[in-house]
C-alpha atoms as a printed R data frame, in Angstrom:
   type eleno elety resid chain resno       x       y       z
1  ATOM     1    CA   UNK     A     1   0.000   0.000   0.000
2  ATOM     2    CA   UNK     A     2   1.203   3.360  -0.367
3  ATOM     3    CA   UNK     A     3   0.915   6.458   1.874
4  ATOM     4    CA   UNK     A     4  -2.912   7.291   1.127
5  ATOM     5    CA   UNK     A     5  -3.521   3.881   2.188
6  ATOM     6    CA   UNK     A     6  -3.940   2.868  -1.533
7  ATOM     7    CA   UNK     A     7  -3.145  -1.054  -2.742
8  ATOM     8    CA   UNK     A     8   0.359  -0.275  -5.716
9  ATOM     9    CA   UNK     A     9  -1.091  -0.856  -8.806
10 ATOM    10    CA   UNK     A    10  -4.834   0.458  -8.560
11 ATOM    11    CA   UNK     A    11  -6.551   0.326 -11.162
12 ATOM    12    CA   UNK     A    12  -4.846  -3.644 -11.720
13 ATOM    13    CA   UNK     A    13  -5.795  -4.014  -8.021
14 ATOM    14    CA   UNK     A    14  -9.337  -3.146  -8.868
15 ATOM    15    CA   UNK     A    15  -9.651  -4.627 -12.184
16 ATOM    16    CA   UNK     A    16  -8.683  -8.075 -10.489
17 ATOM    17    CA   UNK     A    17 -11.053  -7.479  -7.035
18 ATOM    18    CA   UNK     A    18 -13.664  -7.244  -9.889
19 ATOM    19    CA   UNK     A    19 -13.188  -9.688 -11.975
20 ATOM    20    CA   UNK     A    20 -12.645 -11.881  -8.401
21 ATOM    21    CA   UNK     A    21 -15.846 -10.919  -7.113
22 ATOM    22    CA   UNK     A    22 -18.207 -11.787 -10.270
23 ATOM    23    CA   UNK     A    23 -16.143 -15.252 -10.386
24 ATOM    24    CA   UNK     A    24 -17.241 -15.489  -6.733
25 ATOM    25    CA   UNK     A    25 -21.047 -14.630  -7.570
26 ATOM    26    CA   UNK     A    26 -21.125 -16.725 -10.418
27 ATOM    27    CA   UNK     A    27 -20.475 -19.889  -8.116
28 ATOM    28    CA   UNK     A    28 -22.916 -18.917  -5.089
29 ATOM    29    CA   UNK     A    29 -25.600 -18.373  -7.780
30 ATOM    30    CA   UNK     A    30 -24.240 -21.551  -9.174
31 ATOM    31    CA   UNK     A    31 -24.416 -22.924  -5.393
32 ATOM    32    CA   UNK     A    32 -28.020 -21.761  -4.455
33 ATOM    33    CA   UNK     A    33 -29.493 -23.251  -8.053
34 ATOM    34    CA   UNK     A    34 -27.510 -26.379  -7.663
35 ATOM    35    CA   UNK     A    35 -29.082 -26.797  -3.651
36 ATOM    36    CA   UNK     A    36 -32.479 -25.932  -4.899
37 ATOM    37    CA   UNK     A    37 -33.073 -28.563  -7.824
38 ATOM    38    CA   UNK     A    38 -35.202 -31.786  -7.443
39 ATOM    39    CA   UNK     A    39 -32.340 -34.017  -7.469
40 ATOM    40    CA   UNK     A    40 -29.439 -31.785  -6.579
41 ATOM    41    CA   UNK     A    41 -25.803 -33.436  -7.328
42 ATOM    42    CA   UNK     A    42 -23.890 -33.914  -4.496
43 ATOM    43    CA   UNK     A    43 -20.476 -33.920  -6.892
44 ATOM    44    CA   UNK     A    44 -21.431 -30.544  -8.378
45 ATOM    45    CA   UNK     A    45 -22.083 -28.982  -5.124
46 ATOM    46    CA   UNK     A    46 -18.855 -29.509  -3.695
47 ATOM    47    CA   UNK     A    47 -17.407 -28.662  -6.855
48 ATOM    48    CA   UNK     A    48 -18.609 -25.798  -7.203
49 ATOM    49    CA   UNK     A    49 -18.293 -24.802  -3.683
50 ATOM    50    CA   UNK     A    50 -14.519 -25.691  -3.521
51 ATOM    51    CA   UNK     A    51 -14.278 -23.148  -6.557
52 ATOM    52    CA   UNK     A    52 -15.777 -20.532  -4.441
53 ATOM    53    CA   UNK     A    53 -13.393 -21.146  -1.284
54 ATOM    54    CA   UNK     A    54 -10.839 -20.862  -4.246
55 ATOM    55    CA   UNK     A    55 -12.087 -17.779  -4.786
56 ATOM    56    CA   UNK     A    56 -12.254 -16.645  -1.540
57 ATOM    57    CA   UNK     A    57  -9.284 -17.356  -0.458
58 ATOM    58    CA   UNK     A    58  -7.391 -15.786  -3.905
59 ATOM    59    CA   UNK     A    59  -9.336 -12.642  -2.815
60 ATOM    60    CA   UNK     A    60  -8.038 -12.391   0.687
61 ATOM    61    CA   UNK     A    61  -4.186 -12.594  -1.182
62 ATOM    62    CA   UNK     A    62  -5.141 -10.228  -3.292
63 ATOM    63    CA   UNK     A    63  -4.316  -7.810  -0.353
64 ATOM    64    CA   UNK     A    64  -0.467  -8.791  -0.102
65 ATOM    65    CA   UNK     A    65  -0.016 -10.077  -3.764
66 ATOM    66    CA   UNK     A    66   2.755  -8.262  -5.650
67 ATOM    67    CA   UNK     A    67   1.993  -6.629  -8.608
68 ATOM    68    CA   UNK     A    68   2.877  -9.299 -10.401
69 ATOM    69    CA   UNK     A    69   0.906 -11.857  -8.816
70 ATOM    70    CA   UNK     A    70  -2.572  -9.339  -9.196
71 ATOM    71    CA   UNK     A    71  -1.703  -9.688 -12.776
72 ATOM    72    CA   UNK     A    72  -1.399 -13.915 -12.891
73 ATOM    73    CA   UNK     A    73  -4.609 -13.442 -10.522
74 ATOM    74    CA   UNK     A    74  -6.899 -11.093 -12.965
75 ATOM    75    CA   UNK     A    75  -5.851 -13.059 -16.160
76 ATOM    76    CA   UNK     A    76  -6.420 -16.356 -14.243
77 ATOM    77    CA   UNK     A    77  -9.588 -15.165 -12.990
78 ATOM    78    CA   UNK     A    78 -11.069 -13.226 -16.435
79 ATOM    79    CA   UNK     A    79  -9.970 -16.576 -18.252
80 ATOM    80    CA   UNK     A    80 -12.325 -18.355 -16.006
81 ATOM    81    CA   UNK     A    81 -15.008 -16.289 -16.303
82 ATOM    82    CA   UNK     A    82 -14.685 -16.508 -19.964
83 ATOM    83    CA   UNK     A    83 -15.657 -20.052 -19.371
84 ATOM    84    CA   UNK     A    84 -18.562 -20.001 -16.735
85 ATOM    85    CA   UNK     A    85 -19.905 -17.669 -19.244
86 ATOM    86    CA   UNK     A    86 -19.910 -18.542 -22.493
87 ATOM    87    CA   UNK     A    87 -22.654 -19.874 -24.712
């Protein structure tokens, strides 16, 4: 952090807390459909919530990751989300 208090590397920083965070949604929304179908699948569910812990715990290192490291994070992260997401 610098000497406002600021994480080095802002707008990367905030780019890959973004990109974190939807990842994140994506698999509780994933979570909550998954818990609430007729026959929900036990392997799914803790697939997809072992994803999320993934992502929760990548987001907590965001806060002491090098610059570097945000970087590996956000392109790790928007590749994923490419995935989840498309068609």
């Amino acid at each position: 952090m610098d000497d406002n208090g600021e994480q080095a590397g802002g707008t990367e920083y905030e780019g890959a807390v973004e990109i974190l965070r939807r990842v994140s949604v994506w698999y509780s929304q994933a979570i909550m459909a998954e818990r609430r179908a007729p026959t929900p699948d036990s392997q799914r569910l803790e697939h997809l919530m072992a994803k999320r812990q993934e992502c929760v715990e990548d987001q907590q290192a965001l806060t002491t990751a090098t610059p570097e490291q945000v970087e590996q994070l956000a392109q790790r992260y928007a590749a994923r989300w490419k995935e989840l997401t498309k068609p």
